[in-house]
Amino acid sequence: ALATMGDEISAGHAVEAAVQRVALQFGKPLSQEFTDALIKMVASGGLISIDVALAEIAQNPLYQSDALDQAALTISVVRPLGGDLGALLNDLAKLLHAREATQREIRTQLAPGRQAAWSLIFIIGGLQIALTLFPLFSNLLWGTYAGRTTLIAASVVIGLSIYWIVQINSADV
């Protein structure tokens, strides 16, 4: 959408025309976001600029678009300075596309490690249950002070290990 806006502006069209083209050309939810921006701009009689409208929409919990936030910031910086907004929006679109591709690649590279971590959780948890419940081990572990101390220490270490693995696995990169 940003590249389309950049092409429209580079071709000499107004920012409002570029927003309208995106609103008409793309499907939901993107078309709805840009339609809302266009309605705000037209309804304000020119008092609300595109960067303000896009920034408001980017903060809306229904959309929460980082790309819209970046577009609003770009337009708010370049418009008063008189730079080539079309080229800048095209460059921003390329940058955001490359960033999304990099994030997908990182998630793909991390998938085997995450799977191994979840397997490790089940192995550690299974060993803890086996040591605690099987009669061969339970008499030795529960029957002596050293065994109980070892079992409690192992439970704490295993609990911390599982917590650490879950925290690492749930981190989004």
mmCIF file of N, CA, C and O in Angstrom, residues 6 38 42 102 124 152 157:
data_model
loop_
_atom_site.group_PDB
_atom_site.id
_atom_site.type_symbol
_atom_site.label_atom_id
_atom_site.label_comp_id
_atom_site.label_asym_id
_atom_site.label_seq_id
_atom_site.Cartn_x
_atom_site.Cartn_y
_atom_site.Cartn_z
ATOM 1 N N GLY A 6 3.291 5.790 -2.832
ATOM 2 C CA GLY A 6 4.501 6.422 -3.343
ATOM 3 C C GLY A 6 4.458 6.609 -4.844
ATOM 4 O O GLY A 6 4.853 7.661 -5.360
ATOM 5 N N LEU A 38 -9.113 8.685 4.970
ATOM 6 C CA LEU A 38 -9.650 9.613 3.970
ATOM 7 C C LEU A 38 -10.895 10.326 4.490
ATOM 8 O O LEU A 38 -11.049 11.540 4.303
ATOM 9 N N VAL A 42 -11.293 14.392 4.846
ATOM 10 C CA VAL A 42 -12.333 15.136 4.133
ATOM 11 C C VAL A 42 -13.292 15.786 5.124
ATOM 12 O O VAL A 42 -13.676 16.952 4.961
ATOM 13 N N THR A 102 12.752 -10.777 7.057
ATOM 14 C CA THR A 102 13.774 -11.140 8.033
ATOM 15 C C THR A 102 13.149 -11.758 9.280
ATOM 16 O O THR A 102 13.654 -12.754 9.804
ATOM 17 N N ILE A 124 12.382 -33.765 31.110
ATOM 18 C CA ILE A 124 12.731 -33.386 32.488
ATOM 19 C C ILE A 124 11.548 -33.650 33.422
ATOM 20 O O ILE A 124 11.707 -34.213 34.507
ATOM 21 N N ILE A 152 13.926 -32.482 46.912
ATOM 22 C CA ILE A 152 13.456 -31.097 46.960
ATOM 23 C C ILE A 152 14.356 -30.194 46.121
ATOM 24 O O ILE A 152 13.868 -29.362 45.343
ATOM 25 N N VAL A 157 15.317 -27.091 41.043
ATOM 26 C CA VAL A 157 16.130 -26.898 39.833
ATOM 27 C C VAL A 157 15.323 -27.236 38.588
ATOM 28 O O VAL A 157 15.366 -26.501 37.582
#
